[in-house]
PDB file of C-alpha atoms in Angstrom:
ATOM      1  CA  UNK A  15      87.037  85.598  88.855  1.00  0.00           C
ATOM      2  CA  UNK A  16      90.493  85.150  90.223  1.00  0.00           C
ATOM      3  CA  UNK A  17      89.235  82.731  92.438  1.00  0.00           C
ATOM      4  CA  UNK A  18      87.229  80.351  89.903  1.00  0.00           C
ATOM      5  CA  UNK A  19      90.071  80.414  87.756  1.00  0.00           C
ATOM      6  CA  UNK A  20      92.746  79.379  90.062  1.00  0.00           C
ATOM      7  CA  UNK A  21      90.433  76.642  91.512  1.00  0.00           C
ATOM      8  CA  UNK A  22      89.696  75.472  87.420  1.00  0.00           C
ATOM      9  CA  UNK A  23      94.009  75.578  86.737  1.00  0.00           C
ATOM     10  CA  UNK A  24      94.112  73.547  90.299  1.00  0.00           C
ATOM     11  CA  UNK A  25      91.594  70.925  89.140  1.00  0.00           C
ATOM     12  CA  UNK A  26      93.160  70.505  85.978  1.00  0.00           C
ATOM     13  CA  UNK A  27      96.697  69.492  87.691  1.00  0.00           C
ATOM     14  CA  UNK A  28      94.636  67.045  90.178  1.00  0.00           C
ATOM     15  CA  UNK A  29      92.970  65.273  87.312  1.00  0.00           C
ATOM     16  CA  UNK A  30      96.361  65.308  85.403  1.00  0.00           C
ATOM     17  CA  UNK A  31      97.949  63.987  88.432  1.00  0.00           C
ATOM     18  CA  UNK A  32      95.402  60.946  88.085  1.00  0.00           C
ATOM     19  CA  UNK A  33      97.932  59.657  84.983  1.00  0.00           C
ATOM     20  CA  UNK A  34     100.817  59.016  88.144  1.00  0.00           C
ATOM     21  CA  UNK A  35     104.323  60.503  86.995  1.00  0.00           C
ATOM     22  CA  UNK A  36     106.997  59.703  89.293  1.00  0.00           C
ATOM     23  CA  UNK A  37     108.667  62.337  90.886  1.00  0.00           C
ATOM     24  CA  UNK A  38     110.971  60.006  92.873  1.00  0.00           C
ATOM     25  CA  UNK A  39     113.468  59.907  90.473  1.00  0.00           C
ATOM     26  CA  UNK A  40     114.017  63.491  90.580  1.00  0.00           C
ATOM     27  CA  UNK A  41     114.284  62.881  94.432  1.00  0.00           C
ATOM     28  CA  UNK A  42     111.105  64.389  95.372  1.00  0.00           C
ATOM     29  CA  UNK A  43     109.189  61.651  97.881  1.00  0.00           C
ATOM     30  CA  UNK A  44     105.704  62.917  96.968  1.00  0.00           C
ATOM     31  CA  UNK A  45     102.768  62.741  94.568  1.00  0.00           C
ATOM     32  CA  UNK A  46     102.669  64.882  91.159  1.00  0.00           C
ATOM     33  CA  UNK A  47      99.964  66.474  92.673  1.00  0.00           C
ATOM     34  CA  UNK A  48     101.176  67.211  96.111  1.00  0.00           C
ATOM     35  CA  UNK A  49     104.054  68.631  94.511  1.00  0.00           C
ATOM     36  CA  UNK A  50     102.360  71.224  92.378  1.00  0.00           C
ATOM     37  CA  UNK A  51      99.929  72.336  95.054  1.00  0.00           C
ATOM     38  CA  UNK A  52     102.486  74.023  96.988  1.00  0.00           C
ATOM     39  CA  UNK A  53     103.720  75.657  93.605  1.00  0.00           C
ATOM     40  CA  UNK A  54     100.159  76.674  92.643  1.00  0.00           C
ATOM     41  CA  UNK A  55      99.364  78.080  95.482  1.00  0.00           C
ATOM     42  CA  UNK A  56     102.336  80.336  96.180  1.00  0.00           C
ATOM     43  CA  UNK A  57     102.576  81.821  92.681  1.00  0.00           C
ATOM     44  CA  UNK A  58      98.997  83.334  93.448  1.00  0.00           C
ATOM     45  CA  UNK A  59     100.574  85.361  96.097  1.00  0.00           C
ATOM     46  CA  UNK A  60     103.912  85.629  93.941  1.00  0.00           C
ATOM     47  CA  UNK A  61     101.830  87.124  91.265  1.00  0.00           C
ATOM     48  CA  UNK A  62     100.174  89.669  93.509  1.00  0.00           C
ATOM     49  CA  UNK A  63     103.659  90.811  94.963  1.00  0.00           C
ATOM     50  CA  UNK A  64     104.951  91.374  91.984  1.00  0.00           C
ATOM     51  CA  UNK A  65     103.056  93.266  89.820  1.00  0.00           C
ATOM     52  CA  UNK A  66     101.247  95.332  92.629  1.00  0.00           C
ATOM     53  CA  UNK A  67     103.085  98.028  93.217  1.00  0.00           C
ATOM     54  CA  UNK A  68     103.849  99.211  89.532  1.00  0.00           C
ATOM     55  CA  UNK A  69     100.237  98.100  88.764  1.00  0.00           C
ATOM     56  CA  UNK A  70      99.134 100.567  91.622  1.00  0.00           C
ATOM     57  CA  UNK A  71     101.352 103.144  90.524  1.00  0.00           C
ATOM     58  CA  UNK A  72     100.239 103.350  87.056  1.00  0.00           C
ATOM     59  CA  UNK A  73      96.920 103.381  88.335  1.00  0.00           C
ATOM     60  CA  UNK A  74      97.241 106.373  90.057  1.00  0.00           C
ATOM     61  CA  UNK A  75      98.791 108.041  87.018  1.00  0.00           C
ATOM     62  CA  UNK A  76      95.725 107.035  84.682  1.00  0.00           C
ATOM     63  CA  UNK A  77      93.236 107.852  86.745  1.00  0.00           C
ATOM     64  CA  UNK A  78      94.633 111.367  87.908  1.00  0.00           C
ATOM     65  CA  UNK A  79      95.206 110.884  91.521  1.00  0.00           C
ATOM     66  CA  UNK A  80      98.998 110.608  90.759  1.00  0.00           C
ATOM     67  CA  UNK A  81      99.361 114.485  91.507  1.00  0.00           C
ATOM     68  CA  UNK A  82      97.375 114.640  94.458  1.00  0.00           C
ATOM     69  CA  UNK A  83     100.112 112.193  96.237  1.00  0.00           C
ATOM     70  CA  UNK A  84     103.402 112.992  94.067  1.00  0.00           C
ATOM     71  CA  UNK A  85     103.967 116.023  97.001  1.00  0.00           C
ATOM     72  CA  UNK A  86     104.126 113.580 100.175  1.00  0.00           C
ATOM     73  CA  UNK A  87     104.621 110.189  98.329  1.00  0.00           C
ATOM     74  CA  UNK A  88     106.755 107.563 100.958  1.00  0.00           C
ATOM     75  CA  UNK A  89     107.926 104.856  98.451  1.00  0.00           C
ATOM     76  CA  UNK A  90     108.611 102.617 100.552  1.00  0.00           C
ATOM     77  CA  UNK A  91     105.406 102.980 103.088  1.00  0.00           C
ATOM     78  CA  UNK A  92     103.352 102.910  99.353  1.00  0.00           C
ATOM     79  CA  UNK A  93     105.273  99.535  98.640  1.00  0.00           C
ATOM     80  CA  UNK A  94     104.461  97.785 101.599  1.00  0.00           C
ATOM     81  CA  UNK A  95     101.255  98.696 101.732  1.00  0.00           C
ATOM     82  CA  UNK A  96      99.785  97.999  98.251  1.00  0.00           C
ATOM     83  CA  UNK A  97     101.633  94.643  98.908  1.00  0.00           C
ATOM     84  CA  UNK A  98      99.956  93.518 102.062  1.00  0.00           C
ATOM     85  CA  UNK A  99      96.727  94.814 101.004  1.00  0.00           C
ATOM     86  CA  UNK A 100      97.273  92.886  97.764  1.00  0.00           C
ATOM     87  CA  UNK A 101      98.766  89.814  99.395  1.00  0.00           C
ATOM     88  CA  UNK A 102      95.866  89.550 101.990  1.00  0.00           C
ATOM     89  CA  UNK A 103      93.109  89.404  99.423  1.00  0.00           C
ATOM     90  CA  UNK A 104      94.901  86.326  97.051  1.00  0.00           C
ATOM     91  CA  UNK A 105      95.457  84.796 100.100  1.00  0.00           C
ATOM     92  CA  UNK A 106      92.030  84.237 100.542  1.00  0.00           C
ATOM     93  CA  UNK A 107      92.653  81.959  97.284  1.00  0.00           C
ATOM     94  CA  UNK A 108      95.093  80.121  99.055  1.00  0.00           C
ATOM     95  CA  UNK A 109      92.882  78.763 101.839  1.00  0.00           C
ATOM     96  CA  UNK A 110      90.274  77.990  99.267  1.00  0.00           C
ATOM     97  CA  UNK A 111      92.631  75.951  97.224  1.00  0.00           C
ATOM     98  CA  UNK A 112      93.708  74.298 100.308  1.00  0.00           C
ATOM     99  CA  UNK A 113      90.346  73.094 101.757  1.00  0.00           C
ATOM    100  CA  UNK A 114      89.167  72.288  98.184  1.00  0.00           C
ATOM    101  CA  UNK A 115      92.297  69.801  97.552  1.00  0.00           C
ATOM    102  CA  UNK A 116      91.166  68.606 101.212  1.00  0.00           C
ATOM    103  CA  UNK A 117      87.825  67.817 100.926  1.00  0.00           C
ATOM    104  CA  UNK A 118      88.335  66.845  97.102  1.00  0.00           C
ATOM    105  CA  UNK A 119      91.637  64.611  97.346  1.00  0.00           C
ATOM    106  CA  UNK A 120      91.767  64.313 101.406  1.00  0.00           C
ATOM    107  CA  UNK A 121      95.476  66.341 100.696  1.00  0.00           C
ATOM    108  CA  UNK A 122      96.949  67.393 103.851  1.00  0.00           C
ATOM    109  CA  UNK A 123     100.607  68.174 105.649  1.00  0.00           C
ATOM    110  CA  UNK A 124     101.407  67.189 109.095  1.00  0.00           C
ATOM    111  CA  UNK A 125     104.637  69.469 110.294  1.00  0.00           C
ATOM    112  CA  UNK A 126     105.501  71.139 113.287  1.00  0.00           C
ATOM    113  CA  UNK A 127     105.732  74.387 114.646  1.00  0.00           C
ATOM    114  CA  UNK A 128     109.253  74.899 114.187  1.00  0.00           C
ATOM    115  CA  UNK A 129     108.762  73.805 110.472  1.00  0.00           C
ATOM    116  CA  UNK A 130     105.562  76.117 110.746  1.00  0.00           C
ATOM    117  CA  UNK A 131     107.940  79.113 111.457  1.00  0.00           C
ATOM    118  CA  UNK A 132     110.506  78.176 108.438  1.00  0.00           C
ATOM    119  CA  UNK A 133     107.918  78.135 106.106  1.00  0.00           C
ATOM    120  CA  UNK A 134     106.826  82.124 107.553  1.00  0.00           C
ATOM    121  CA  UNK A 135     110.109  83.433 107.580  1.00  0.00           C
ATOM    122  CA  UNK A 136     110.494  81.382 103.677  1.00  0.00           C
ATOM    123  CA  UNK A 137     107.011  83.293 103.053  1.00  0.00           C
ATOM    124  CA  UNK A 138     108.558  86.674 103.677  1.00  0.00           C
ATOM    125  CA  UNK A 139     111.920  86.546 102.001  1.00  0.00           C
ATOM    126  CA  UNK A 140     109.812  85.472  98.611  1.00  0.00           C
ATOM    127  CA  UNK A 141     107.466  87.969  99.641  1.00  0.00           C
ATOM    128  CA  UNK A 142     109.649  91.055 100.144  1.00  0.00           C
ATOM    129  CA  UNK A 143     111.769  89.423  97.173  1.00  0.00           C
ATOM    130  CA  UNK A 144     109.050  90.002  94.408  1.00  0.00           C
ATOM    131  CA  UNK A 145     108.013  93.247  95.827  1.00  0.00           C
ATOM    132  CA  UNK A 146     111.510  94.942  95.610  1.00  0.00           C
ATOM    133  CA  UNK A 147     110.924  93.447  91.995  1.00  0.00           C
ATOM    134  CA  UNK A 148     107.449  95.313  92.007  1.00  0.00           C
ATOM    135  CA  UNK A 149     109.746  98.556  93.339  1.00  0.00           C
ATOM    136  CA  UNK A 150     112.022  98.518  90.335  1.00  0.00           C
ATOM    137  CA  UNK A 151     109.331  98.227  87.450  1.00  0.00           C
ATOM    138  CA  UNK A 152     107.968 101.004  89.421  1.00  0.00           C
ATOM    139  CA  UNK A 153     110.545 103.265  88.917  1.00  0.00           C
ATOM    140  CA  UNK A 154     110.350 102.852  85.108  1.00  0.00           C
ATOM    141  CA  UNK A 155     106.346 103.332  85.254  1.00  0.00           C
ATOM    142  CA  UNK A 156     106.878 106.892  86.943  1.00  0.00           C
ATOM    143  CA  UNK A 157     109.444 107.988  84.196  1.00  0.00           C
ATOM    144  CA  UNK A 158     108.187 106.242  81.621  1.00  0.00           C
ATOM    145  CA  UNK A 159     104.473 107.334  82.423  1.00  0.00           C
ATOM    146  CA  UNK A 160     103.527 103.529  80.704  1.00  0.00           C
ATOM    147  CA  UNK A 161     103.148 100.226  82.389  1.00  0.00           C
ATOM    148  CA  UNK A 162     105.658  97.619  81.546  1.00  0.00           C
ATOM    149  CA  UNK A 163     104.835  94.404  79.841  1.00  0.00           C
ATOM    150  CA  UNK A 164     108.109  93.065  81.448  1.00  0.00           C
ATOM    151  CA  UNK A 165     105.949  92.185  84.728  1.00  0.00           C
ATOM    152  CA  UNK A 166     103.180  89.809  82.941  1.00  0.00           C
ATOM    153  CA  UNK A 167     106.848  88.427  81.500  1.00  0.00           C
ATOM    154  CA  UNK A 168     108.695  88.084  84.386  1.00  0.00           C
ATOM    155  CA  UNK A 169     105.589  86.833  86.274  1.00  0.00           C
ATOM    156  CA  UNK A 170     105.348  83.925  83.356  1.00  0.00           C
ATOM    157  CA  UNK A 171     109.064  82.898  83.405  1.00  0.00           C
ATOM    158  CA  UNK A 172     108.768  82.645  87.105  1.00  0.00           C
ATOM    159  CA  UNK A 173     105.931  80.089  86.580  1.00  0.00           C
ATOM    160  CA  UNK A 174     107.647  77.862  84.257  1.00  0.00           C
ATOM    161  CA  UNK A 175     111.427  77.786  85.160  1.00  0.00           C
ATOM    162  CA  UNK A 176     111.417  77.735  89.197  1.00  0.00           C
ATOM    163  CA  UNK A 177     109.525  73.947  89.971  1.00  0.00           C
ATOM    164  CA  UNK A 178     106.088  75.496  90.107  1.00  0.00           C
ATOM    165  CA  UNK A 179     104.827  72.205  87.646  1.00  0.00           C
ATOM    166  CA  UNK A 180     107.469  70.132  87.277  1.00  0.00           C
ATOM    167  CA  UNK A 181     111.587  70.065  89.148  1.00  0.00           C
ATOM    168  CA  UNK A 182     114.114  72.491  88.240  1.00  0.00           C
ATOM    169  CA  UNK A 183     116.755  69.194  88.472  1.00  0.00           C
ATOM    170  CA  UNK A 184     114.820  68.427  84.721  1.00  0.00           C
ATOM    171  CA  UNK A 185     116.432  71.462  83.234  1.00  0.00           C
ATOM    172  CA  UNK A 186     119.608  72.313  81.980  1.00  0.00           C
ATOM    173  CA  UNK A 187     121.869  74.796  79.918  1.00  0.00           C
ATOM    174  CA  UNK A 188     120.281  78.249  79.611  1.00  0.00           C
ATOM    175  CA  UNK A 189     116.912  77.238  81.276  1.00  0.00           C
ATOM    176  CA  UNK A 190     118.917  76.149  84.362  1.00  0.00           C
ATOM    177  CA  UNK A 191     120.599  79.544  84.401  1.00  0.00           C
ATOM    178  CA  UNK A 192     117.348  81.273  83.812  1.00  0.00           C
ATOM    179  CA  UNK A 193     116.006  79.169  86.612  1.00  0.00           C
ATOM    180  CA  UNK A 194     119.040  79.886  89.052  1.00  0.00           C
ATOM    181  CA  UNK A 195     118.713  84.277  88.376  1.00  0.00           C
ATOM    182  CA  UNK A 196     114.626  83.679  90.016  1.00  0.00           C
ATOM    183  CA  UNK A 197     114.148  84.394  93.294  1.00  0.00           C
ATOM    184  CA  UNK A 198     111.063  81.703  93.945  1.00  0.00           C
ATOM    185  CA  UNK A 199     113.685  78.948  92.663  1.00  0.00           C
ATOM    186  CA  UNK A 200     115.346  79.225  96.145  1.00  0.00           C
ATOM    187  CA  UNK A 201     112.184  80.136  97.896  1.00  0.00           C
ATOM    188  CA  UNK A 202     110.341  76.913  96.423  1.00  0.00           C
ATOM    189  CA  UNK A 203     113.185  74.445  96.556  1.00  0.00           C
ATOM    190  CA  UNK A 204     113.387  75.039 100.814  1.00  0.00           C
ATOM    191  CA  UNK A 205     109.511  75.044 100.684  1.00  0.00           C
ATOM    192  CA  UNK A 206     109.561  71.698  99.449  1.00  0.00           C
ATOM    193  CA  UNK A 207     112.472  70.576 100.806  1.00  0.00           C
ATOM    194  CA  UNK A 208     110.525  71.423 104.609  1.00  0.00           C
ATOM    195  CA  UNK A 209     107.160  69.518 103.337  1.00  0.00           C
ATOM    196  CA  UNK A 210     108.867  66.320 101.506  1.00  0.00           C
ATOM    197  CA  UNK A 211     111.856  65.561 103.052  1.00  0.00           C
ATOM    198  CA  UNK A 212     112.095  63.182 106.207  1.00  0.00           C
ATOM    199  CA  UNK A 213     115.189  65.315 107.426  1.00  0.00           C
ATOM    200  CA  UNK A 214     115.378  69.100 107.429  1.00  0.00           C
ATOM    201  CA  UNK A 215     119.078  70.334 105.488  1.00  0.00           C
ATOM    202  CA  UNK A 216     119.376  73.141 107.565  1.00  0.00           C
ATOM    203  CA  UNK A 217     122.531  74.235 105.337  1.00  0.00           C
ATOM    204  CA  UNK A 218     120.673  74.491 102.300  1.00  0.00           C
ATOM    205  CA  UNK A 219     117.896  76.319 103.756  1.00  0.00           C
ATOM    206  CA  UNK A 220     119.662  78.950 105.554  1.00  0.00           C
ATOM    207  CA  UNK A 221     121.843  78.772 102.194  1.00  0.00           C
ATOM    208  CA  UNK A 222     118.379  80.064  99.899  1.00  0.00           C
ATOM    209  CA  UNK A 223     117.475  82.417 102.412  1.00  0.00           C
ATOM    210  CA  UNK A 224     120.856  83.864 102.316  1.00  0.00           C
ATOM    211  CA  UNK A 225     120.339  84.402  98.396  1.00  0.00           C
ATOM    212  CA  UNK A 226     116.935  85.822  98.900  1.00  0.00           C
ATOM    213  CA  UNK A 227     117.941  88.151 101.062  1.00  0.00           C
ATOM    214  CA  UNK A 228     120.977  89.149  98.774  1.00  0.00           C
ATOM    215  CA  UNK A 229     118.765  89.235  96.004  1.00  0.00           C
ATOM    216  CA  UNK A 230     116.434  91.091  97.741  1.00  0.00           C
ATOM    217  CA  UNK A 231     119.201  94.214  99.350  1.00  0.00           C
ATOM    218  CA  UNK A 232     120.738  94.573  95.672  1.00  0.00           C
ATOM    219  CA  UNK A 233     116.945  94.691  93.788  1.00  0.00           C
ATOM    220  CA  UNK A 234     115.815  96.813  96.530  1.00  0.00           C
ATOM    221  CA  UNK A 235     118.940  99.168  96.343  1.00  0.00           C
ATOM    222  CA  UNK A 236     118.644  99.592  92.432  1.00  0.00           C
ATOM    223  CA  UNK A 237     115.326 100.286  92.661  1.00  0.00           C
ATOM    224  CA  UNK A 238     115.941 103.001  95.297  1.00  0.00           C
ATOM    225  CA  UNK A 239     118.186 105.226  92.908  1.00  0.00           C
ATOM    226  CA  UNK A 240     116.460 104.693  90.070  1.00  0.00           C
ATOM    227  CA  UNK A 241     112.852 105.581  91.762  1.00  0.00           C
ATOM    228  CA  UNK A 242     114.655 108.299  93.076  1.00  0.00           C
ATOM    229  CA  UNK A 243     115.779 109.662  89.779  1.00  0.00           C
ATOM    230  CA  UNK A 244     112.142 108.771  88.187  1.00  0.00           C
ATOM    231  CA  UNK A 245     110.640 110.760  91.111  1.00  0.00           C
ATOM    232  CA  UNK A 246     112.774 113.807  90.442  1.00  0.00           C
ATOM    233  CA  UNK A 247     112.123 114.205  86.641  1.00  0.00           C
ATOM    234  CA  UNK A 248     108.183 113.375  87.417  1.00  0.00           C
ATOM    235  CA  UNK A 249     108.378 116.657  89.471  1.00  0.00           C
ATOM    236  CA  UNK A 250     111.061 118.710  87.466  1.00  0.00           C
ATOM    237  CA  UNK A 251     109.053 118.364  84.181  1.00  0.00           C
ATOM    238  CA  UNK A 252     105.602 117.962  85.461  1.00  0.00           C
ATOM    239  CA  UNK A 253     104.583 114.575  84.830  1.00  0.00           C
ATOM    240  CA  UNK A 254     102.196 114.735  87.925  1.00  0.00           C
ATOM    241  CA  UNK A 255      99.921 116.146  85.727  1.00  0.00           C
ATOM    242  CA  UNK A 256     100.157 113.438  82.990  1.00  0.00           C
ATOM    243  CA  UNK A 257      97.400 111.040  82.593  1.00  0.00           C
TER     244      UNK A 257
END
């Protein structure tokens, strides 16, 4: 189902990219559809990194099994590995979106490998961004025993404010600053920047990947010491049990 409905929302921006907006103006060389297939695309795996490991959590806690692995639970090995797990399966809608807008609209990149390994490394700073994300609601689903409605927020206000569908440069005031505090802004913007652009800016990529990876050690470290707190009331008053 996940599948059919991402190919439907992708179809719907191809035939809507039939009407021919110009991006150039908002000094983006590229189609309105070549533009949001990138978008599309990575906010499937976006998506999955961020709401997986709170979603798993809270899924251990309804269905009982939370007790069973509150004695020996690793946070961090958990983390990683609902994420990848996650990750690899929407991928899988990736590929399919790919080869569909291939076959359907003969949409293709040619770049090379170095560009090949920018676009990895990108992959995992937005990757690893969201999940430390993931890691803080977390912490709030084991002391709060509830999951969060903040992560179907966040997940939305990533989607509209960080040049998934349309360019950040078209916003301004509080949307901009809205726009600047998400992670995928800086992700996206060097994504596209490596696909559109005739000439790599080197300083502006190594600039967003600084960010993410700021973004990424303070998230990370918050979530830490509040998990850590969450974890110690869960066991103090008993919550194992709790579902």
């Amino acid at each position: 189902m996940v599948i059919a409905l991402n190919l439907i929302m992708i179809v719907m921006y191809f035939f809507f990219s039939r009407m021919n907006p110009d991006l150039t103006i908002f000094g983006i060389d590229s189609s309105y559809f070549e533009f949001c297939i990138i978008g599309l695309c990575l906010q499937m795996v976006v998506g999955t990194s961020l709401g997986t490991v709170c979603g798993n959590i809270f899924n251990e806690i309804s269905a009982g099994t939370w007790s069973s692995i509150l004695p020996f639970f690793n946070f961090l090995e958990y983390s990683i590995g609902t994420t990848l797990a996650g990750v690899f399966i929407s991928s899988f809608s990736i590929f399919i979106a790919i080869g569909f807008t291939y076959i359907v609209a003969g949409f293709f990149f040619i770049i090379t490998f170095r560009e090949i390994l920018m676009i990895f490394f990108l992959f995992i700073l937005i990757l690893v961004s969201h999940m430390a994300i993931s890691m803080l609601f977390a912490a709030f689903t084991i002391y709060y025993q509830k999951n969060s409605s903040l992560v179907s927020t966040l997940y939305h206000l990533t989607k509209t404010f960080t040049g998934i569908i349309f360019p950040v440069s078209l916003l301004s005031g509080f949307p901009l600053i809205l726009s600047k505090s998400l992670p995928l802004t800086y992700g996206l913007s060097s994504l596209q920047s490596i696909l559109f652009s005739s000439t790599i800016d080197f300083r502006t990529y190594f600039y967003n990947c600084m960010i993410l990876i700021v973004l990424t050690l303070i998230i990370g470290l918050v979530a830490w010491v509040l998990f850590s707190y969450s974890l110690k009331n869960a066991k103090k008053h008993g919550k194992g049990d709790w579902y």
